[in-house]
XYZ file of C-alpha atoms in Angstrom:
735
model
C -50.157 54.257 11.057
C -48.161 57.542 10.712
C -51.202 59.482 11.898
C -51.529 57.294 14.949
C -47.830 57.711 15.742
C -48.160 61.487 15.450
C -51.061 61.522 17.901
C -49.130 59.425 20.364
C -46.145 61.777 20.193
C -48.407 64.827 20.683
C -50.019 63.275 23.750
C -46.691 62.357 25.215
C -45.308 65.836 24.630
C -48.292 67.411 26.398
C -47.784 65.118 29.360
C -44.092 65.949 29.632
C -44.765 69.666 29.359
C -47.163 69.527 32.281
C -44.597 67.703 34.357
C -41.995 70.269 33.368
C -44.100 73.202 34.472
C -44.936 71.557 37.760
C -41.300 70.807 38.638
C -39.769 74.199 37.674
C -40.278 75.992 41.037
C -38.728 73.176 43.022
C -35.867 72.617 40.702
C -35.057 76.357 40.615
C -35.311 76.896 44.340
C -33.180 73.952 45.302
C -30.086 75.078 43.464
C -30.510 78.548 44.791
C -30.727 77.232 48.305
C -27.766 75.018 47.808
C -25.836 77.871 46.327
C -26.695 80.129 49.202
C -25.703 77.439 51.636
C -22.462 76.883 49.824
C -21.652 80.558 49.956
C -22.569 80.756 53.527
C -20.530 77.757 54.524
C -17.621 79.144 52.639
C -17.885 82.520 54.526
C -18.201 80.858 57.944
C -15.139 78.810 57.374
C -13.241 81.917 56.450
C -14.176 83.762 59.719
C -13.498 81.072 62.282
C -10.390 79.616 60.652
C -7.846 82.031 62.170
C -9.497 82.135 65.565
C -9.693 78.344 65.988
C -6.313 77.611 64.406
C -7.808 75.919 61.374
C -6.532 76.174 57.812
C -8.408 78.687 55.640
C -10.408 76.894 52.931
C -11.211 78.615 49.633
C -13.925 77.507 47.208
C -14.638 78.814 43.731
C -17.880 80.594 43.532
C -20.443 78.821 41.315
C -23.267 80.916 40.129
C -25.030 78.478 37.659
C -28.612 77.467 38.188
C -30.296 74.952 35.792
C -32.671 72.005 35.760
C -31.777 68.500 34.515
C -32.085 68.589 30.774
C -33.826 65.969 28.626
C -35.060 66.102 25.094
C -37.573 63.795 23.503
C -36.354 61.856 20.448
C -38.087 61.895 17.101
C -39.972 65.129 17.979
C -40.875 67.318 15.063
C -42.771 70.604 15.296
C -43.045 73.999 13.698
C -40.715 75.537 16.292
C -37.539 74.350 17.962
C -38.228 72.405 21.120
C -37.195 73.918 24.455
C -34.683 71.684 26.147
C -33.951 73.754 29.274
C -32.785 77.068 30.723
C -29.426 78.182 32.134
C -29.336 80.838 34.859
C -26.665 82.408 37.039
C -27.067 84.461 40.190
C -25.077 87.195 38.476
C -28.045 87.707 36.210
C -30.040 90.290 38.231
C -31.464 92.018 35.255
C -28.228 93.375 33.938
C -28.095 93.649 30.201
C -24.366 93.180 29.833
C -24.482 89.421 30.622
C -24.260 87.004 27.722
C -24.740 83.198 27.747
C -22.405 81.100 25.550
C -22.831 77.372 24.640
C -20.080 75.036 23.369
C -19.572 71.282 22.947
C -21.286 68.460 21.051
C -23.926 69.807 18.691
C -23.598 73.409 19.912
C -24.771 75.749 17.179
C -25.948 72.904 14.897
C -28.237 70.762 16.979
C -28.608 72.945 20.038
C -28.875 76.744 20.277
C -28.942 79.067 23.321
C -30.585 82.403 23.823
C -27.661 84.545 24.914
C -29.913 86.798 26.977
C -32.253 84.365 28.737
C -30.112 81.159 28.673
C -32.896 79.090 27.060
C -31.573 76.047 25.132
C -33.524 74.739 22.141
C -33.133 71.625 19.952
C -33.222 72.658 16.315
C -33.229 69.121 14.748
C -35.060 65.854 15.215
C -32.982 63.603 17.465
C -32.665 59.795 17.429
C -31.653 58.099 20.653
C -30.535 54.978 18.797
C -27.995 57.113 16.950
C -26.788 59.136 19.974
C -28.235 58.912 23.463
C -26.626 61.968 25.102
C -24.645 65.123 24.343
C -21.997 66.808 26.517
C -21.984 70.613 26.411
C -20.096 73.529 28.062
C -21.941 76.656 29.297
C -20.339 79.977 30.223
C -21.440 83.518 30.978
C -19.366 86.440 29.628
C -19.507 90.234 29.543
C -21.472 91.241 26.504
C -19.380 94.298 25.930
C -15.887 93.003 26.595
C -16.444 89.249 25.997
C -14.555 88.616 29.195
C -15.730 85.539 31.153
C -17.611 86.336 34.292
C -17.683 82.727 35.461
C -15.601 79.674 34.653
C -17.278 77.286 32.152
C -19.422 74.442 33.460
C -20.164 71.083 31.816
C -23.620 69.565 31.588
C -25.317 66.712 29.671
C -28.428 66.678 27.558
C -29.963 63.195 27.408
C -32.223 62.076 24.576
C -35.310 60.409 25.987
C -36.481 57.226 24.249
C -39.802 56.637 22.585
C -40.991 53.315 21.156
C -39.894 53.852 17.586
C -38.102 50.529 16.870
C -39.800 47.215 16.273
C -38.238 43.905 17.473
C -35.904 42.174 15.032
C -34.921 38.479 14.743
C -31.284 38.801 13.763
C -30.635 35.058 13.396
C -33.835 34.193 11.587
C -35.244 32.411 9.748
C -34.633 29.304 11.855
C -34.423 25.606 11.025
C -34.913 23.020 13.779
C -35.584 19.313 14.099
C -37.232 17.062 16.634
C -37.814 13.280 16.654
C -41.217 12.156 15.551
C -43.610 10.875 18.194
C -42.009 13.154 20.792
C -43.959 13.851 23.978
C -45.794 17.102 24.600
C -43.469 19.746 25.978
C -40.370 18.436 24.237
C -38.148 21.395 23.420
C -37.660 22.050 19.723
C -35.536 25.220 19.629
C -35.253 28.750 21.041
C -35.517 32.024 19.131
C -34.253 35.462 20.109
C -35.409 38.940 19.067
C -33.736 42.282 19.823
C -35.207 45.798 20.205
C -33.113 48.911 19.617
C -35.178 50.984 22.091
C -33.975 51.790 25.594
C -34.447 48.725 27.772
C -34.227 50.862 30.970
C -36.764 53.525 30.160
C -40.337 52.314 29.941
C -41.480 49.111 28.188
C -40.258 50.020 24.760
C -37.814 47.056 24.737
C -39.828 44.585 26.798
C -40.702 41.747 24.397
C -43.394 39.101 24.482
C -43.373 36.095 22.078
C -46.346 34.333 20.508
C -47.117 31.883 17.666
C -48.987 33.260 14.694
C -48.851 30.040 12.634
C -48.048 26.488 13.706
C -50.736 25.707 16.186
C -51.882 23.301 17.513
C -48.629 21.443 16.830
C -46.235 23.754 18.645
C -46.228 26.206 21.536
C -43.830 28.947 22.678
C -42.938 30.358 26.052
C -43.829 34.106 25.870
C -40.817 35.179 27.907
C -38.014 32.707 27.037
C -39.114 32.136 23.414
C -38.601 28.374 23.744
C -40.623 26.428 21.174
C -41.970 23.031 22.248
C -44.198 20.167 21.087
C -47.883 20.857 21.762
C -49.526 17.876 20.057
C -48.776 14.193 20.780
C -48.262 11.511 18.116
C -46.693 13.655 15.405
C -45.799 11.046 12.752
C -43.036 11.770 10.254
C -44.499 9.300 7.801
C -47.688 11.452 7.672
C -46.032 14.862 7.679
C -42.373 15.503 8.102
C -42.083 19.326 7.995
C -43.888 22.276 9.610
C -43.625 26.032 9.118
C -44.039 28.003 12.370
C -44.392 31.820 12.423
C -43.198 33.479 15.652
C -44.051 37.088 16.670
C -42.113 39.249 19.117
C -44.026 42.368 20.414
C -42.619 45.184 22.591
C -44.405 47.294 25.215
C -44.919 44.024 27.080
C -47.317 42.858 24.420
C -49.850 45.620 25.134
C -51.799 47.446 22.530
C -49.762 50.001 20.674
C -46.529 47.997 20.862
C -44.424 47.303 17.817
C -43.783 43.723 16.620
C -41.541 41.627 14.386
C -41.871 38.091 13.037
C -39.702 35.221 11.919
C -40.219 31.703 10.603
C -39.046 28.428 12.089
C -38.924 25.366 9.837
C -39.353 22.307 12.034
C -38.483 18.925 10.566
C -39.451 15.669 12.218
C -36.574 13.214 12.310
C -37.211 9.530 11.817
C -37.360 6.873 14.487
C -37.818 3.175 13.855
C -41.550 2.990 14.375
C -42.529 1.056 11.253
C -41.868 -2.615 10.450
C -40.661 -3.870 7.045
C -43.410 -5.130 4.800
C -43.184 -7.547 1.868
C -45.090 -6.462 -1.223
C -46.483 -9.983 -1.750
C -47.367 -12.868 0.475
C -46.059 -15.392 -2.078
C -43.115 -15.273 -4.449
C -42.696 -17.865 -7.217
C -39.349 -18.605 -8.876
C -38.044 -21.209 -11.318
C -34.436 -22.323 -10.726
C -32.706 -24.272 -13.511
C -31.209 -27.488 -12.292
C -27.732 -26.536 -13.470
C -27.725 -23.134 -11.745
C -24.207 -22.530 -10.506
C -23.412 -22.357 -6.832
C -23.557 -18.800 -5.529
C -25.493 -17.585 -8.577
C -28.630 -15.453 -7.916
C -31.911 -17.191 -8.693
C -34.494 -14.677 -7.443
C -35.033 -11.488 -5.454
C -37.510 -10.438 -2.766
C -37.932 -7.048 -1.128
C -39.577 -5.724 2.002
C -40.261 -1.975 2.061
C -40.107 0.197 5.173
C -41.738 3.607 5.646
C -38.813 4.687 7.769
C -35.693 6.159 6.241
C -31.946 5.755 6.620
C -30.681 3.128 9.006
C -34.195 2.649 10.378
C -35.344 1.354 6.978
C -32.552 -1.206 6.573
C -33.468 -4.866 6.915
C -31.695 -8.190 6.767
C -33.171 -11.315 5.234
C -33.051 -14.899 6.462
C -34.601 -18.240 5.613
C -36.455 -19.518 8.664
C -38.248 -22.483 7.121
C -38.142 -25.043 4.314
C -34.352 -25.109 3.999
C -33.528 -28.031 6.262
C -30.980 -29.464 3.801
C -29.215 -26.137 3.458
C -29.684 -25.991 -0.306
C -30.468 -22.261 -0.392
C -29.146 -19.079 1.147
C -30.261 -15.448 1.027
C -28.133 -12.319 1.207
C -29.021 -8.638 1.511
C -28.095 -6.116 -1.165
C -26.980 -3.038 0.792
C -27.766 -0.717 -2.123
C -31.242 -1.864 -3.110
C -32.252 -3.483 0.196
C -33.320 -6.603 -1.684
C -32.985 -10.178 -0.551
C -31.108 -12.260 -3.149
C -31.788 -16.006 -3.201
C -28.883 -18.278 -4.179
C -28.093 -21.988 -3.941
C -25.404 -23.436 -1.686
C -25.748 -27.016 -2.901
C -26.450 -28.365 -6.393
C -30.078 -28.851 -7.355
C -31.268 -32.255 -8.527
C -34.476 -32.340 -10.484
C -34.679 -36.100 -10.166
C -34.432 -35.921 -6.374
C -36.647 -32.897 -5.558
C -38.622 -30.710 -7.915
C -40.200 -28.137 -5.548
C -39.181 -26.134 -2.479
C -41.278 -23.934 -0.166
C -39.179 -21.457 1.793
C -40.204 -19.020 4.521
C -38.211 -15.802 4.277
C -38.122 -13.203 7.056
C -37.086 -9.532 6.868
C -35.932 -7.953 10.149
C -35.000 -4.342 10.829
C -31.373 -3.785 11.640
C -32.298 -1.319 14.404
C -34.693 -2.154 17.158
C -37.859 -0.121 17.491
C -39.467 1.148 20.727
C -41.239 -2.196 21.177
C -38.499 -4.496 19.936
C -37.344 -5.677 16.506
C -39.773 -5.199 13.643
C -40.053 -8.040 11.122
C -42.230 -9.520 8.402
C -42.336 -12.890 6.626
C -43.286 -14.183 3.187
C -43.383 -17.532 1.385
C -41.067 -18.286 -1.533
C -42.015 -21.190 -3.808
C -39.190 -22.527 -5.986
C -39.694 -24.920 -8.889
C -36.608 -26.812 -10.157
C -36.325 -26.937 -13.947
C -34.788 -30.067 -15.434
C -31.486 -29.590 -17.307
C -29.106 -31.840 -19.188
C -26.548 -32.482 -16.474
C -23.016 -33.780 -16.896
C -22.113 -37.257 -15.662
C -21.564 -37.731 -11.940
C -18.690 -39.811 -10.601
C -19.383 -42.115 -7.716
C -16.620 -40.312 -5.857
C -15.002 -36.936 -6.484
C -11.567 -38.394 -5.718
C -10.216 -41.919 -6.149
C -7.163 -43.299 -4.357
C -5.539 -46.349 -5.983
C -2.499 -48.412 -4.980
C -0.105 -50.390 -7.136
C 3.251 -52.036 -6.465
C 6.253 -50.745 -8.315
C 7.542 -52.814 -11.203
C 4.031 -54.176 -11.817
C 3.579 -55.576 -15.295
C 2.280 -53.343 -18.072
C -1.488 -53.500 -18.834
C -2.242 -54.555 -15.265
C -5.590 -53.136 -14.060
C -4.934 -50.991 -10.990
C -8.463 -49.608 -10.409
C -11.816 -48.543 -11.833
C -13.625 -45.191 -11.961
C -17.392 -45.076 -12.457
C -19.714 -42.251 -13.530
C -23.417 -42.138 -14.408
C -25.752 -39.783 -16.232
C -28.144 -38.296 -13.629
C -30.740 -37.436 -16.260
C -33.707 -39.662 -16.901
C -32.424 -40.468 -20.380
C -29.374 -42.257 -18.948
C -26.819 -41.657 -21.690
C -23.810 -44.062 -21.896
C -20.556 -42.710 -20.517
C -17.097 -42.596 -22.074
C -13.888 -42.154 -20.088
C -10.655 -40.373 -20.948
C -7.445 -39.366 -19.206
C -6.527 -35.700 -19.287
C -3.044 -36.005 -20.749
C -2.035 -32.683 -19.273
C -1.977 -34.542 -15.974
C -0.179 -37.591 -17.423
C 2.495 -36.131 -19.660
C 4.612 -39.329 -19.630
C 1.551 -41.450 -20.548
C 2.136 -43.936 -17.755
C -1.555 -44.867 -17.486
C -4.466 -45.775 -19.733
C -8.201 -45.930 -19.136
C -10.754 -48.097 -20.857
C -13.142 -45.831 -22.739
C -16.216 -47.926 -21.952
C -15.805 -49.308 -18.430
C -13.335 -46.863 -16.806
C -10.667 -49.445 -15.917
C -7.256 -47.830 -15.362
C -4.220 -49.853 -16.484
C -0.474 -49.390 -16.493
C 1.188 -48.194 -19.681
C 4.749 -48.062 -18.294
C 6.494 -49.646 -15.297
C 6.468 -47.560 -12.132
C 9.382 -46.898 -9.800
C 8.518 -45.846 -6.270
C 11.970 -44.403 -5.747
C 11.336 -42.002 -8.656
C 7.705 -40.987 -7.938
C 5.748 -42.218 -4.966
C 2.442 -40.578 -6.031
C 0.830 -39.949 -9.403
C -2.184 -37.629 -9.730
C -4.189 -37.858 -12.930
C -7.553 -36.474 -13.984
C -10.144 -38.738 -15.595
C -12.979 -37.135 -17.571
C -16.401 -38.637 -18.201
C -18.632 -37.428 -21.033
C -22.026 -38.413 -22.355
C -22.131 -40.279 -25.625
C -25.181 -38.315 -26.801
C -23.804 -34.940 -25.727
C -20.044 -34.590 -25.662
C -20.264 -31.122 -24.153
C -21.458 -32.560 -20.843
C -18.160 -33.426 -19.173
C -17.236 -34.002 -15.572
C -13.870 -34.707 -13.980
C -12.513 -36.772 -11.142
C -9.064 -36.831 -9.585
C -7.333 -40.207 -9.351
C -4.420 -40.376 -6.890
C -2.236 -43.445 -7.475
C 0.139 -44.486 -4.734
C 3.113 -46.626 -5.748
C 3.822 -49.324 -3.157
C 7.360 -50.367 -2.409
C 9.000 -53.690 -3.180
C 12.523 -54.655 -2.175
C 14.299 -53.877 -5.429
C 17.224 -51.802 -4.174
C 20.308 -53.081 -2.371
C 21.678 -51.122 0.577
C 24.889 -49.162 0.156
C 27.242 -47.108 2.244
C 25.670 -43.857 3.455
C 28.725 -41.803 2.460
C 32.088 -41.896 0.731
C 34.222 -42.843 3.704
C 37.939 -41.991 3.831
C 39.267 -43.997 6.787
C 42.907 -44.012 7.887
C 45.009 -45.869 10.434
C 47.967 -44.415 12.286
C 51.344 -46.070 12.226
C 51.495 -45.856 15.968
C 47.904 -47.054 16.434
C 46.917 -49.636 19.003
C 45.077 -52.928 18.488
C 41.307 -52.591 18.804
C 41.363 -48.938 17.759
C 38.251 -47.730 15.868
C 39.230 -46.773 12.329
C 35.774 -45.747 11.039
C 32.061 -46.053 11.855
C 30.112 -47.143 8.801
C 26.347 -47.009 8.173
C 24.193 -47.865 5.157
C 21.121 -46.503 3.385
C 18.453 -48.184 1.280
C 16.197 -46.460 -1.271
C 13.413 -48.896 -0.430
C 10.930 -48.149 2.334
C 9.787 -51.379 4.026
C 6.833 -51.234 6.375
C 8.777 -52.794 9.259
C 11.722 -50.453 8.730
C 15.326 -51.100 7.730
C 17.671 -53.627 9.289
C 21.109 -54.152 7.777
C 23.539 -57.027 8.228
C 27.272 -56.386 7.683
C 29.921 -59.053 7.037
C 33.286 -59.374 5.384
C 33.554 -61.150 2.068
C 34.328 -64.868 2.510
C 37.976 -64.535 1.437
C 38.444 -61.811 4.068
C 36.907 -63.634 7.020
C 40.364 -64.241 8.532
C 41.653 -60.753 7.751
C 44.822 -60.276 9.865
C 44.590 -56.491 9.858
C 40.973 -55.421 10.480
C 37.721 -56.701 11.892
C 34.163 -55.322 12.153
C 31.907 -54.831 15.157
C 28.082 -54.435 15.027
C 26.958 -51.343 16.941
C 23.302 -52.442 17.147
C 21.953 -49.351 15.379
C 22.372 -50.412 11.734
C 26.016 -49.329 11.819
C 29.378 -51.054 12.364
C 32.815 -50.037 13.590
C 36.047 -50.966 11.778
C 38.693 -52.041 14.315
C 42.444 -52.690 13.943
C 43.955 -56.058 14.949
C 47.594 -55.038 15.476
C 49.861 -52.002 15.782
C 52.440 -52.780 13.131
C 51.059 -50.678 10.278
C 53.905 -49.054 8.314
C 53.707 -46.982 5.163
C 57.003 -48.453 3.877
C 55.434 -51.855 4.098
C 51.943 -51.048 2.705
C 50.391 -47.683 2.108
C 46.728 -48.712 1.614
C 44.437 -51.570 2.630
C 41.231 -52.582 0.874
C 38.432 -53.988 3.036
C 35.361 -55.294 1.108
C 32.150 -55.452 3.211
C 28.840 -57.061 2.253
C 25.669 -55.178 3.367
C 22.354 -57.098 3.281
C 18.848 -55.724 4.025
C 15.878 -57.563 5.550
C 13.584 -57.360 2.523
C 11.851 -60.200 0.752
C 13.831 -61.293 -1.083
C 16.851 -59.763 0.694
C 19.140 -57.537 -1.355
C 22.840 -57.083 -0.741
C 25.805 -55.174 -2.153
C 29.553 -55.220 -1.671
C 31.196 -51.952 -0.681
C 34.958 -51.569 -0.333
C 36.672 -49.356 2.202
C 40.062 -47.915 1.261
C 42.084 -47.507 4.457
C 45.234 -45.398 4.254
C 48.222 -45.618 6.575
C 49.287 -42.204 7.868
C 51.821 -40.742 10.235
C 50.100 -39.322 13.304
C 51.127 -37.544 16.479
C 50.579 -38.883 19.953
C 47.006 -37.556 20.024
C 46.151 -39.482 16.847
C 46.021 -36.441 14.562
C 47.224 -36.969 10.994
C 50.514 -35.311 10.149
C 51.188 -36.755 6.713
C 49.865 -39.425 4.381
C 52.010 -38.404 1.339
C 54.914 -40.271 -0.358
C 57.369 -37.637 0.840
C 57.770 -39.666 4.014
C 59.626 -42.410 2.075
C 62.255 -40.065 0.624
C 63.366 -38.275 3.719
C 64.764 -41.306 5.582
C 67.383 -41.910 2.812
C 69.423 -38.998 4.155
C 68.899 -36.369 1.425
C 67.464 -33.118 2.534
C 65.182 -30.934 0.480
C 68.034 -28.497 -0.222
C 70.177 -31.290 -1.655
C 67.379 -32.351 -3.990
C 66.978 -28.785 -5.245
C 70.747 -28.498 -5.920
C 70.728 -31.741 -7.929
C 67.830 -30.529 -10.038
C 69.599 -27.207 -10.682
C 72.707 -29.001 -11.942
C 70.667 -31.143 -14.307
C 68.969 -28.081 -15.744
C 72.361 -26.357 -16.255
C 73.721 -29.357 -18.160
C 70.689 -29.396 -20.418
C 71.194 -25.694 -21.237
C 74.847 -26.281 -22.135
C 73.983 -29.164 -24.471
C 71.348 -27.091 -26.251
C 73.793 -24.230 -26.796
C 76.440 -26.591 -28.161
C 74.098 -28.191 -30.672
C 72.890 -24.785 -31.812
C 76.407 -23.488 -32.433
C 77.369 -26.644 -34.230
C 74.490 -26.465 -36.631
C 75.204 -22.827 -37.364
C 78.850 -23.602 -38.227
C 77.991 -26.283 -40.876
C 75.725 -24.043 -42.974
C 77.199 -23.551 -46.583
C 78.075 -20.143 -47.926
C 76.433 -19.282 -51.207
C 78.901 -16.547 -52.105
C 82.509 -17.552 -51.510
C 84.302 -14.280 -52.161
C 83.778 -10.815 -53.480
C 84.885 -11.772 -56.954
C 81.853 -13.968 -57.444
C 79.488 -11.065 -57.154
C 78.351 -10.518 -60.683
C 75.158 -10.291 -62.702
C 74.112 -13.249 -64.846
C 71.705 -12.889 -67.704
C 70.454 -16.226 -69.011
C 68.554 -16.582 -72.265
C 66.687 -19.740 -73.285
C 66.165 -20.355 -77.003
C 64.372 -23.734 -76.829
C 61.563 -25.366 -74.940
C 62.090 -27.511 -71.957
C 61.745 -31.238 -72.058
C 58.765 -31.450 -69.658
C 58.745 -34.266 -67.103
C 61.491 -36.122 -69.033
C 63.825 -33.189 -68.711
C 65.485 -34.097 -65.442
C 68.549 -31.944 -65.839
C 66.887 -28.663 -65.060
C 69.000 -25.590 -65.026
C 70.088 -24.612 -61.510
C 71.013 -20.986 -60.966
C 72.975 -22.008 -57.897
C 75.378 -23.908 -60.158
C 76.180 -20.762 -62.069
C 76.668 -18.834 -58.882
C 78.855 -21.573 -57.412
C 81.360 -22.652 -60.086
C 82.729 -25.282 -57.747
C 79.445 -27.206 -57.841
C 78.909 -27.484 -54.148
C 75.435 -28.866 -54.684
C 76.715 -31.711 -56.808
C 74.858 -30.746 -59.969
C 76.134 -29.765 -63.414
C 74.472 -27.308 -65.782
C 72.336 -28.682 -68.554
C 74.162 -29.368 -71.788
C 71.265 -28.672 -74.053
C 70.977 -25.055 -72.892
C 73.539 -22.531 -73.922
C 73.260 -19.624 -71.578
C 74.202 -16.210 -72.798
C 76.342 -15.061 -69.950
C 77.011 -11.392 -69.884
C 79.393 -10.105 -67.344
C 80.307 -6.546 -66.744
C 84.074 -6.345 -67.565
C 86.294 -5.478 -64.722
C 89.506 -3.592 -64.864
C 92.222 -5.777 -66.400
C 89.830 -8.276 -68.001
C 89.335 -9.129 -71.693
C 85.879 -8.802 -73.091
C 84.417 -10.663 -76.020
C 81.986 -9.321 -78.624
C 79.151 -9.323 -76.123
C 81.216 -7.704 -73.417
C 81.991 -11.014 -71.588
C 85.403 -11.631 -70.095
C 86.745 -14.405 -72.327
C 89.482 -15.536 -70.047
C 87.178 -15.952 -67.019
C 84.526 -17.666 -69.100
C 86.810 -20.330 -70.441
C 88.306 -20.997 -67.085
C 84.904 -21.445 -65.540
C 83.839 -23.940 -68.218
C 86.848 -26.070 -67.520
C 86.045 -26.238 -63.856
C 82.466 -27.253 -64.543
C 83.578 -30.072 -66.832
C 85.946 -31.448 -64.229
C 83.237 -31.535 -61.563
C 80.777 -33.128 -63.925
C 83.214 -36.011 -64.550
C 83.728 -36.571 -60.828
C 80.031 -36.825 -60.222
């Protein structure tokens, strides 16, 4: 490959060199001619300007002559490649002219012969790195280095060669297309890029082709659009394809460079396959006591499609006329789950044949896809609990019915072939007050306590039935007992009425409207009859009037009601209902007499009205009460002072203040010793308490001697002691 590329470059270089040689005379002459013309036109303008009144135009003299410069990229040789030649009309063979080159790459990439003006490329150039170079050329005096001409700018362009292969920047690609797509259906589009010059030659002109992936896919050579080339591509057979795409430059001709990429094409699913049951017959055994809603068996239809296209729903389309079974779809496993909606009965039906259908959720191109299978179900006999003749019983009984009266019967049977006897019980959690009983053998329900409709109108109890042979088999039934009404309650007033009559009332005035209530609830409704008690039939004060709506009005007969005369009136009324037998009660109205204004509004019904007419005002009453209280205070103070004045003084004078020391030398006489020694007697020589000291005790009295007194051997004043003894003896004789 490198050798072939080298030969191609050598051939191209030879071709360009021939073109260069051929075009040199024309390219050199043309600038010279143009330059001569420019000089001439400049001189002509200078001569006729003053004569014709025109402005003198000046133009810088340009003496450069060169051809358009190009250099071939990627060229490598033993010598630098000649790019072009610079020439000025000042160069007439003089040796003092020197060519100078400046700008991009001057001296490194490009060099100039300062004598001839030839420009050479000293390095291999790459157009993809830099496509052109801008340089400045100038001619100077070789000896003095003074510029002979102003500098001129020129460009060296790098000519492209096909040295870059196409690249798929976005590859590799992944695309998808629905299965069974028609021929020509677009799959995806790929794009390749070429770094070569798209303007020069065919180096960047690309052509696309498929290297791998035929005959399934095709590609447009210019647009690179990949499409379906084979009809009936089935995802269920093959769902993925690897396609290799080639992009070749030089228009696809020989010698062009190429690049490849891969496109992974996946076929997406469409609903083109029906569900399919694995078996034509499914056999299941359902126990007779299988609970409602419990799964009994599973069926499954598989679908070659995937995702939503593979989902199916199941239904029973035959053999389920009684609605015993139902089937649901498990969204996770896509299985059909068979369950029962109604209880199974082995004794009634032992086998079922069901037709089950699986239908796709999504419709296919030709409509919904479906499949059917047969499900055979055998019912297995089980020991079933007793069955009541009815799930709920409603019984009626009149209130106050006698105890042990039979109010109804519940019946249950064993559905099994063995026919076990049944026993009945009442669930006492539903009959906490034990108002009912049930016969264990025949299910008769009787009263255990009297019932009162006004207390409970309904009673709900649960009766259980169990097999004698197997107590674990229990069933329940609800028994609702309605208590019927009998007329056992007398009517009574509907409220606590507080009627009143005004002193200035008129005859026939309505005092109160009275109605009655009855706890009983007769079928025909309530009707009450009101009447006064027999002894009040000729009541001179009030009468009653029937309003026709089970209520009456109390009316006055005169206008002479006075509180001074009578404050309250009692009006007994008999109320009778229409029951069988009728019930009645006597209710008494208490009617007060009150003082009212002209509009009939109560002003006062209190006793204060009787006091005011006497002539005493409220202030006078308060003054009287204040005087009474003052008198009571004075009396209390007097009694207190009086009692305080009569209290005896224990110490009569200062002379009696002395210390007594008493010594007892014998025992007391116990309970028989009634003349106990009293210290108060010693302190009070006058005997104010009426007692004398005991004679059998000789107290040792020691007194502190005072000034002017005579003391005995023990320090006791003898004169005072003798005098005191005399006084005590005299008082003892008086007592």
